Every structure is written in C-alpha cells, then in structure tokens.
Amino acid sequence: MGNIETHLNIGSIYKGAMKGLNDSVALVTGGGSGIGRATAKRFAREGANVVVADIAVEGAKETVSQIETNGGTARAIEADVTDAAQVEALVSETVDAYGALDIAHNNAGIEGNNAPTAEQSEDDWDRVLDINLKGVWLGLKHEIPAMIESGGGAIVNTSSIAGRAAAGPAPYTASKHGVIGLTRAAATEYAREDVRINAVCPGVIETGMVQRSEEDSSEQIDQFVQMQPLGRMGTPKEIANAVVWLASEEASFVTGNAFPVEGGYLAR
Ligand SMILES: NC(=O)c1ccc[n+]([C@@H]2O[C@H](COP(=O)([O-])OP(=O)(O)OC[C@H]3O[C@@H](n4cnc5c(N)ncnc54)[C@H](O)[C@@H]3O)[C@@H](O)[C@H]2O)c1
C-alpha cells in the first residue's frame, strides 16, 4: 500500500523502476563516451546521483549535460584511473558531494595496438595493463571501503569477450582476463560485507573504441561481428541495461560473475 503514493507521483513513475537505484550514488569511470556514457545516463534515469569520471573531461561534461537536460543529477570529475592519488580523490569527492557511494562502474579502458604478441612494445603492454587492469584495481581499492562505510553496495567492472576467449590483441586480452580474476577475488572477499562485485563482458559494441579499431582493420572487426550469432554490433545501451541490472537490488544474489552481453559470441 505504501507504494501507491509513489505510483501516483508522476515524477517517480520511472525513477526507481530498477530496485535500489533511486537516490543512490553511482560513480562511472570512462563515463565521457561510449558504454560509460550510456551507463551514466541510465543510472541517472533510474534516479541515481551520478559522478561521471574521465581523463577526457570534456566528454564527461557532455555526459553530465545530457543527464541534466533529462532532469537527472550528475557531476563531472577529471580523473586518470592509473593515478592512485586521483582515484582516491575521485572516490572521496563523490562521497563529499552526495554523502555515500553505493554503486561503481569501473569501465575506463583502451584497446591498445592491434599487433601480434611478439610485435608489441613494452610501453604498449604497460599502458594497456595500467589502464584496463590496474585502473580497475585502484577503483576497487578506494570504492570498497567507501561502500562498506555506506552500508554496502555493488560494483560492475567492464571486462570483454576478450576476458573469456582470445578476441583481440594479447595485452588487451590479458588485461580483460585479469579483470575477471580481480572481480572474482574481490567478490569473494567482500561478499559478507554486502559489497557485490561483478564484471560485464561486452561483445563488439558500436563505440569510439570500435571505430578506431575499424580504421586499423575493418576486416577484423567484420570478422568479430560475424562471430556474434545475432549478426550485428551491440549498442552501448544494451551494455548499460546489464550493468544497471547487475548494480540493482534485482541482482541481489549475483556476485563474482563475468556476465556476457555479446550477441551469442561465447556460445559458439
Ligand atoms: N566497444 C567495444 O566493442 C567493447 C567491447 C568489450 C569491452 N569494451 C570495454 O568497454 C569499456 C568502454 O569502452 P568503449 O567501447 O565505451 O570505448 P570509448 O573509447 O568510447 O570509452 C572509453 C572511455 O575511457 C576513457 N579513458 C581512457 N583512458 C582513461 C584513463 N586512464 N582514465 C580515465 N578514463 C580513461 C576515455 O577517455 C573514454 O571516454 C572499455 O573498458 C573497453 O575495453 C568495449
């Protein structure tokens, strides 16, 4: 009966549709474009207060402006996920701004060089692993204590089909396998403190990352798309749907998983 009031309030008919997100505080890294932007916008539509973090702050500001245009609440913070001090400051600024941290989507990532293993440089290896793997760990390191302090929470890390199979250059594939290992380890450690931690494994999704790879080798991208039985690229929104569900209370018994959203790629 208590819900009748909520349903009569037009403004909240949509907000809070996904259990546990209305009035929550969500942090999204790499929120300035692609999958991160779609997720940030979707969290905001569900009624979350969203911090949009990106090394490319103009993109983060654009995401915030799109959220605000739709009546949501968000702020942009410039942060490089490889920089420990910046990640620590990002989490504490989030808590200072909105009073808690309930949800985090550790999503910032790069594709790296499309070269065979023996032709990768040490610098390229370090850069991909730093952003895609260490960046996620630094996020967890500071988000988990803030969530425990907030009474629990949910984290979603962006892995890839390349975290479950050979699907891309070696440093990228290694980093995304690493994200799944990290997710599993942290999920088992913090489950009893009410912090659920999962990974999402997108297939080929229409974003800037794929456009850049297409410039490099459109044939290879075509090949990956053809390996997705649904026969097309996914959209950032289709990944956001899964991330938001994993972060919501509707996924309250789901932790330590690497959840594929890949048009059937891994079923083959
Ligand atoms: N697009 C795909 O097909 C696909 C498939 C599987 C996984 N992913 C993963 O999804 C995530 C998002 O990628 P996308 O496809 O939206 O690409 P994208 O390039 O549109 O977005 C990546 C964002 O991360 C930001 N970023 C890069 N380095 C950063 C750093 N050091 N600190 C903070 N932000 C940084 C970029 O500025 C950009 O806004 C990545 O982790 C990527 O590996 C993408």
Short mmCIF file of C-alpha atoms and ligand atoms in Angstrom, two decimals:
data_model
loop_
_atom_site.label_atom_id
_atom_site.label_comp_id
_atom_site.label_asym_id
_atom_site.label_seq_id
_atom_site.Cartn_x
_atom_site.Cartn_y
_atom_site.Cartn_z
CA MET A 1 0.00 0.00 0.00
CA GLY A 2 2.86 2.35 0.82
CA ASN A 3 3.80 2.25 -2.84
CA ILE A 4 0.55 3.79 -4.06
CA GLU A 5 1.89 7.25 -3.24
CA THR A 6 4.99 6.55 -5.28
CA HIS A 7 2.94 5.39 -8.24
CA LEU A 8 0.73 8.46 -8.11
CA ASN A 9 3.75 10.73 -8.24
CA ILE A 10 4.35 11.21 -11.97
CA GLY A 11 7.99 12.19 -11.43
CA SER A 12 8.79 8.91 -9.76
CA ILE A 13 6.89 6.56 -12.04
CA TYR A 14 10.07 5.94 -13.96
CA LYS A 15 12.62 6.84 -11.30
CA GLY A 16 13.39 3.86 -9.12
CA ALA A 17 11.90 1.39 -11.59
CA MET A 18 15.02 -0.73 -11.05
CA LYS A 19 15.05 -1.66 -7.37
CA GLY A 20 17.60 0.07 -5.16
CA LEU A 21 18.80 2.74 -7.59
CA ASN A 22 16.58 5.72 -6.84
CA ASP A 23 18.53 8.27 -4.73
CA SER A 24 21.63 6.05 -4.81
CA VAL A 25 25.11 7.40 -5.58
CA ALA A 26 26.82 5.94 -8.64
CA LEU A 27 30.35 6.50 -9.95
CA VAL A 28 31.21 5.67 -13.59
CA THR A 29 34.78 5.78 -14.91
CA GLY A 30 35.30 6.32 -18.62
CA GLY A 31 31.88 7.98 -18.47
CA GLY A 32 32.77 10.53 -21.12
CA SER A 33 31.82 8.36 -24.09
CA GLY A 34 30.54 5.02 -25.36
CA ILE A 35 29.49 2.41 -22.82
CA GLY A 36 30.31 4.59 -19.79
CA ARG A 37 28.16 7.46 -21.07
CA ALA A 38 25.23 5.12 -21.74
CA THR A 39 25.54 3.62 -18.25
CA ALA A 40 25.82 7.01 -16.54
CA LYS A 41 22.71 8.22 -18.37
CA ARG A 42 20.79 5.09 -17.47
CA PHE A 43 21.77 5.29 -13.77
CA ALA A 44 20.57 8.90 -13.76
CA ARG A 45 17.25 7.89 -15.37
CA GLU A 46 16.82 5.37 -12.58
CA GLY A 47 17.15 8.25 -10.09
CA ALA A 48 20.80 7.86 -9.06
CA ASN A 49 23.11 10.81 -8.40
CA VAL A 50 25.93 10.13 -10.83
CA VAL A 51 29.60 11.07 -10.84
CA VAL A 52 30.97 10.87 -14.37
CA ALA A 53 34.75 10.46 -14.34
CA ASP A 54 37.02 10.54 -17.36
CA ILE A 55 40.56 11.51 -18.29
CA ALA A 56 38.89 13.38 -21.18
CA VAL A 57 36.88 15.77 -19.02
CA GLU A 58 35.08 17.46 -21.94
CA GLY A 59 33.38 14.14 -22.71
CA ALA A 60 32.41 13.74 -19.06
CA LYS A 61 30.93 17.26 -19.05
CA GLU A 62 28.92 16.44 -22.17
CA THR A 63 27.53 13.32 -20.46
CA VAL A 64 26.55 15.43 -17.44
CA SER A 65 24.88 17.99 -19.67
CA GLN A 66 22.85 15.23 -21.39
CA ILE A 67 21.83 13.88 -17.96
CA GLU A 68 20.82 17.32 -16.71
CA THR A 69 18.80 18.00 -19.86
CA ASN A 70 16.77 14.92 -18.99
CA GLY A 71 16.22 16.12 -15.41
CA GLY A 72 18.91 13.96 -13.77
CA THR A 73 21.63 14.82 -11.26
CA ALA A 74 25.30 14.39 -12.12
CA ARG A 75 28.70 15.98 -11.95
CA ALA A 76 31.87 15.53 -13.99
CA ILE A 77 35.26 14.86 -12.44
CA GLU A 78 38.52 14.67 -14.36
CA ALA A 79 40.43 11.58 -13.27
CA ASP A 80 43.06 9.26 -14.71
CA VAL A 81 42.30 5.75 -13.42
CA THR A 82 46.01 4.84 -13.45
CA ASP A 83 46.86 7.55 -10.92
CA ALA A 84 46.36 6.32 -7.33
CA ALA A 85 46.03 9.82 -5.85
CA GLN A 86 43.48 10.86 -8.46
CA VAL A 87 41.36 7.73 -7.92
CA GLU A 88 41.45 8.23 -4.14
CA ALA A 89 40.40 11.88 -4.61
CA LEU A 90 37.66 10.83 -7.06
CA VAL A 91 36.06 8.50 -4.53
CA SER A 92 36.32 10.96 -1.66
CA GLU A 93 34.92 13.81 -3.82
CA THR A 94 32.00 11.55 -4.73
CA VAL A 95 31.26 10.84 -1.06
CA ASP A 96 31.68 14.53 -0.15
CA ALA A 97 29.31 15.57 -2.95
CA TYR A 98 26.49 13.06 -2.41
CA GLY A 99 27.08 11.63 1.08
CA ALA A 100 27.78 7.97 0.17
CA LEU A 101 28.99 5.58 -2.51
CA ASP A 102 26.53 2.81 -3.43
CA ILE A 103 27.48 1.83 -6.98
CA ALA A 104 30.58 1.94 -9.15
CA HIS A 105 31.12 1.03 -12.78
CA ASN A 106 34.87 0.64 -13.39
CA ASN A 107 34.74 0.97 -17.14
CA ALA A 108 37.61 3.14 -18.44
CA GLY A 109 39.68 1.22 -20.95
CA ILE A 110 41.69 1.34 -24.16
CA GLU A 111 42.19 -1.12 -27.00
CA GLY A 112 45.98 -0.80 -27.40
CA ASN A 113 47.91 -1.69 -30.52
CA ASN A 114 46.49 -4.20 -32.93
CA ALA A 115 49.75 -6.16 -33.34
CA PRO A 116 50.71 -9.79 -32.70
CA THR A 117 52.21 -10.63 -29.29
CA ALA A 118 55.86 -10.66 -30.39
CA GLU A 119 55.46 -7.26 -32.03
CA GLN A 120 54.00 -5.47 -29.01
CA SER A 121 56.31 -2.97 -27.30
CA GLU A 122 56.88 -2.96 -23.56
CA ASP A 123 55.44 0.56 -23.37
CA ASP A 124 52.22 -0.53 -25.09
CA TRP A 125 51.92 -3.57 -22.81
CA ASP A 126 52.36 -1.37 -19.71
CA ARG A 127 49.86 1.23 -20.91
CA VAL A 128 47.08 -1.27 -21.67
CA LEU A 129 47.60 -3.20 -18.43
CA ASP A 130 47.84 0.04 -16.43
CA ILE A 131 44.56 1.46 -17.66
CA ASN A 132 42.50 -1.71 -18.14
CA LEU A 133 43.63 -3.74 -15.12
CA LYS A 134 45.48 -1.62 -12.57
CA GLY A 135 42.88 1.12 -13.12
CA VAL A 136 40.11 -1.29 -12.10
CA TRP A 137 42.08 -2.45 -9.05
CA LEU A 138 42.71 1.17 -7.94
CA GLY A 139 38.98 1.78 -8.30
CA LEU A 140 38.14 -1.24 -6.13
CA LYS A 141 40.79 -0.28 -3.56
CA HIS A 142 39.09 3.02 -2.84
CA GLU A 143 35.47 2.21 -3.68
CA ILE A 144 35.16 -0.86 -1.44
CA PRO A 145 35.94 0.91 1.88
CA ALA A 146 33.64 3.80 0.89
CA MET A 147 30.84 1.32 0.13
CA ILE A 148 31.31 -0.58 3.37
CA GLU A 149 31.10 2.78 5.15
CA SER A 150 27.88 3.47 3.19
CA GLY A 151 26.34 0.16 4.35
CA GLY A 152 27.18 -1.97 1.28
CA GLY A 153 27.00 -1.56 -2.47
CA ALA A 154 27.56 -3.03 -5.92
CA ILE A 155 30.44 -2.75 -8.36
CA VAL A 156 30.50 -3.69 -12.04
CA ASN A 157 33.84 -3.90 -13.85
CA THR A 158 33.99 -3.77 -17.64
CA SER A 159 35.76 -6.84 -18.98
CA SER A 160 35.06 -8.10 -22.53
CA ILE A 161 34.55 -11.22 -24.61
CA ALA A 162 38.35 -10.87 -24.67
CA GLY A 163 38.21 -11.69 -20.95
CA ARG A 164 36.64 -15.05 -21.74
CA ALA A 165 38.32 -16.00 -25.03
CA ALA A 166 41.04 -14.90 -27.45
CA ALA A 167 39.33 -11.91 -29.05
CA GLY A 168 41.76 -9.08 -29.66
CA PRO A 169 45.43 -8.16 -29.21
CA ALA A 170 47.30 -10.01 -26.44
CA PRO A 171 47.74 -7.13 -23.96
CA TYR A 172 44.03 -6.29 -24.27
CA THR A 173 43.00 -9.96 -23.90
CA ALA A 174 45.33 -10.42 -20.91
CA SER A 175 44.03 -7.27 -19.23
CA LYS A 176 40.40 -8.30 -19.69
CA HIS A 177 41.05 -11.85 -18.39
CA GLY A 178 42.73 -10.09 -15.44
CA VAL A 179 39.63 -8.01 -14.79
CA ILE A 180 37.61 -11.21 -14.37
CA GLY A 181 40.18 -12.70 -11.95
CA LEU A 182 40.23 -9.49 -9.95
CA THR A 183 36.43 -9.40 -9.91
CA ARG A 184 36.21 -12.97 -8.60
CA ALA A 185 38.86 -12.45 -5.91
CA ALA A 186 37.36 -9.21 -4.61
CA ALA A 187 33.78 -10.55 -4.80
CA THR A 188 34.57 -13.49 -2.55
CA GLU A 189 36.49 -11.28 -0.09
CA TYR A 190 33.78 -8.65 0.37
CA ALA A 191 30.51 -10.59 -0.05
CA ARG A 192 29.98 -10.80 3.71
CA GLU A 193 30.29 -7.02 3.90
CA ASP A 194 27.42 -6.59 1.44
CA VAL A 195 29.54 -5.46 -1.47
CA ARG A 196 28.66 -7.39 -4.63
CA ILE A 197 31.23 -7.28 -7.43
CA ASN A 198 30.60 -8.50 -10.98
CA ALA A 199 32.06 -8.00 -14.43
CA VAL A 200 30.26 -7.38 -17.69
CA CYS A 201 31.71 -8.88 -20.88
CA PRO A 202 30.58 -6.89 -23.93
CA GLY A 203 30.93 -8.25 -27.44
CA VAL A 204 31.62 -5.83 -30.30
CA ILE A 205 29.78 -2.64 -29.39
CA GLU A 206 29.35 0.44 -31.54
CA THR A 207 31.60 2.99 -29.76
CA GLY A 208 34.63 5.17 -30.43
CA MET A 209 36.85 2.24 -29.50
CA VAL A 210 35.46 0.07 -32.29
CA GLN A 211 35.52 2.98 -34.77
CA ARG A 212 39.25 3.41 -34.04
CA SER A 213 39.86 -0.33 -34.46
CA GLU A 214 37.90 -0.28 -37.72
CA GLU A 215 40.24 2.39 -39.07
CA ASP A 216 43.06 -0.02 -38.20
CA SER A 217 41.47 -3.18 -39.54
CA SER A 218 37.83 -3.10 -40.62
CA GLU A 219 38.16 -6.73 -41.82
CA GLN A 220 38.94 -7.96 -38.33
CA ILE A 221 36.01 -6.08 -36.78
CA ASP A 222 33.72 -7.54 -39.50
CA GLN A 223 35.01 -10.98 -38.59
CA PHE A 224 34.21 -10.47 -34.89
CA VAL A 225 30.74 -9.16 -35.76
CA GLN A 226 30.09 -12.22 -37.94
CA MET A 227 31.13 -14.39 -34.97
CA GLN A 228 28.26 -12.86 -32.98
CA PRO A 229 25.30 -15.08 -33.91
CA LEU A 230 22.94 -12.09 -33.68
CA GLY A 231 24.93 -10.80 -36.67
CA ARG A 232 25.34 -7.16 -35.67
CA MET A 233 27.24 -4.93 -33.29
CA GLY A 234 25.69 -4.28 -29.90
CA THR A 235 24.81 -0.78 -28.71
CA PRO A 236 26.15 0.97 -25.60
CA LYS A 237 22.59 0.98 -24.25
CA GLU A 238 22.47 -2.81 -24.41
CA ILE A 239 25.53 -2.96 -22.15
CA ALA A 240 24.12 -0.26 -19.86
CA ASN A 241 20.98 -2.40 -19.40
CA ALA A 242 23.09 -5.25 -18.00
CA VAL A 243 25.33 -3.02 -15.87
CA VAL A 244 22.38 -1.27 -14.29
CA TRP A 245 20.66 -4.59 -13.58
CA LEU A 246 23.83 -6.05 -12.02
CA ALA A 247 24.13 -2.93 -9.83
CA SER A 248 20.49 -3.01 -8.78
CA GLU A 249 18.90 -4.99 -5.96
CA GLU A 250 17.28 -7.17 -8.60
CA ALA A 251 20.70 -8.84 -8.84
CA SER A 252 20.97 -9.20 -5.05
CA PHE A 253 22.13 -12.87 -5.25
CA VAL A 254 24.65 -12.29 -8.06
CA THR A 255 28.31 -11.76 -7.25
CA GLY A 256 31.70 -12.79 -8.70
CA ASN A 257 30.21 -13.29 -12.17
CA ALA A 258 31.51 -12.38 -15.60
CA PHE A 259 28.27 -11.62 -17.41
CA PRO A 260 28.40 -11.82 -21.22
CA VAL A 261 26.37 -9.36 -23.33
CA GLU A 262 27.74 -10.34 -26.70
CA GLY A 263 25.09 -11.39 -29.19
CA GLY A 264 25.92 -15.04 -28.54
CA TYR A 265 29.67 -14.82 -29.34
CA LEU A 266 30.69 -17.10 -26.46
CA ALA A 267 28.01 -19.70 -27.19
CA ARG A 268 29.63 -20.78 -30.41
N1 LIG B 1 33.33 -1.21 -27.70
C1 LIG B 1 33.52 -2.50 -27.60
O1 LIG B 1 33.32 -3.27 -28.56
C2 LIG B 1 33.96 -3.09 -26.29
C3 LIG B 1 33.91 -4.49 -26.16
C4 LIG B 1 34.29 -5.07 -24.96
C5 LIG B 1 34.73 -4.27 -23.92
N2 LIG B 1 34.78 -2.90 -24.08
C6 LIG B 1 35.26 -2.13 -22.95
O2 LIG B 1 34.29 -1.16 -22.62
C7 LIG B 1 34.96 -0.07 -21.94
C8 LIG B 1 34.47 1.22 -22.54
O3 LIG B 1 34.91 1.31 -23.87
P1 LIG B 1 34.07 1.97 -25.05
O4 LIG B 1 33.87 0.94 -26.06
O5 LIG B 1 32.91 2.70 -24.48
O6 LIG B 1 35.18 2.97 -25.64
P2 LIG B 1 35.35 4.53 -25.57
O7 LIG B 1 36.69 4.81 -26.12
O8 LIG B 1 34.16 5.19 -26.17
O9 LIG B 1 35.32 4.86 -24.00
C9 LIG B 1 36.40 4.68 -23.14
C10 LIG B 1 36.49 5.88 -22.20
O10 LIG B 1 37.53 5.64 -21.25
C11 LIG B 1 38.25 6.87 -21.08
N3 LIG B 1 39.61 6.61 -20.60
C12 LIG B 1 40.66 6.08 -21.29
N4 LIG B 1 41.75 6.04 -20.53
C13 LIG B 1 41.38 6.55 -19.32
C14 LIG B 1 42.08 6.77 -18.10
N5 LIG B 1 43.38 6.47 -17.98
N6 LIG B 1 41.41 7.28 -17.05
C15 LIG B 1 40.08 7.61 -17.17
N7 LIG B 1 39.39 7.45 -18.30
C16 LIG B 1 40.03 6.91 -19.36
C17 LIG B 1 38.25 7.50 -22.47
O11 LIG B 1 38.54 8.89 -22.41
C18 LIG B 1 36.83 7.18 -22.94
O12 LIG B 1 35.91 8.20 -22.59
C19 LIG B 1 36.44 -0.34 -22.08
O13 LIG B 1 36.94 -0.90 -20.88
C20 LIG B 1 36.52 -1.36 -23.19
O14 LIG B 1 37.66 -2.16 -23.12
C21 LIG B 1 34.40 -2.31 -25.23
#
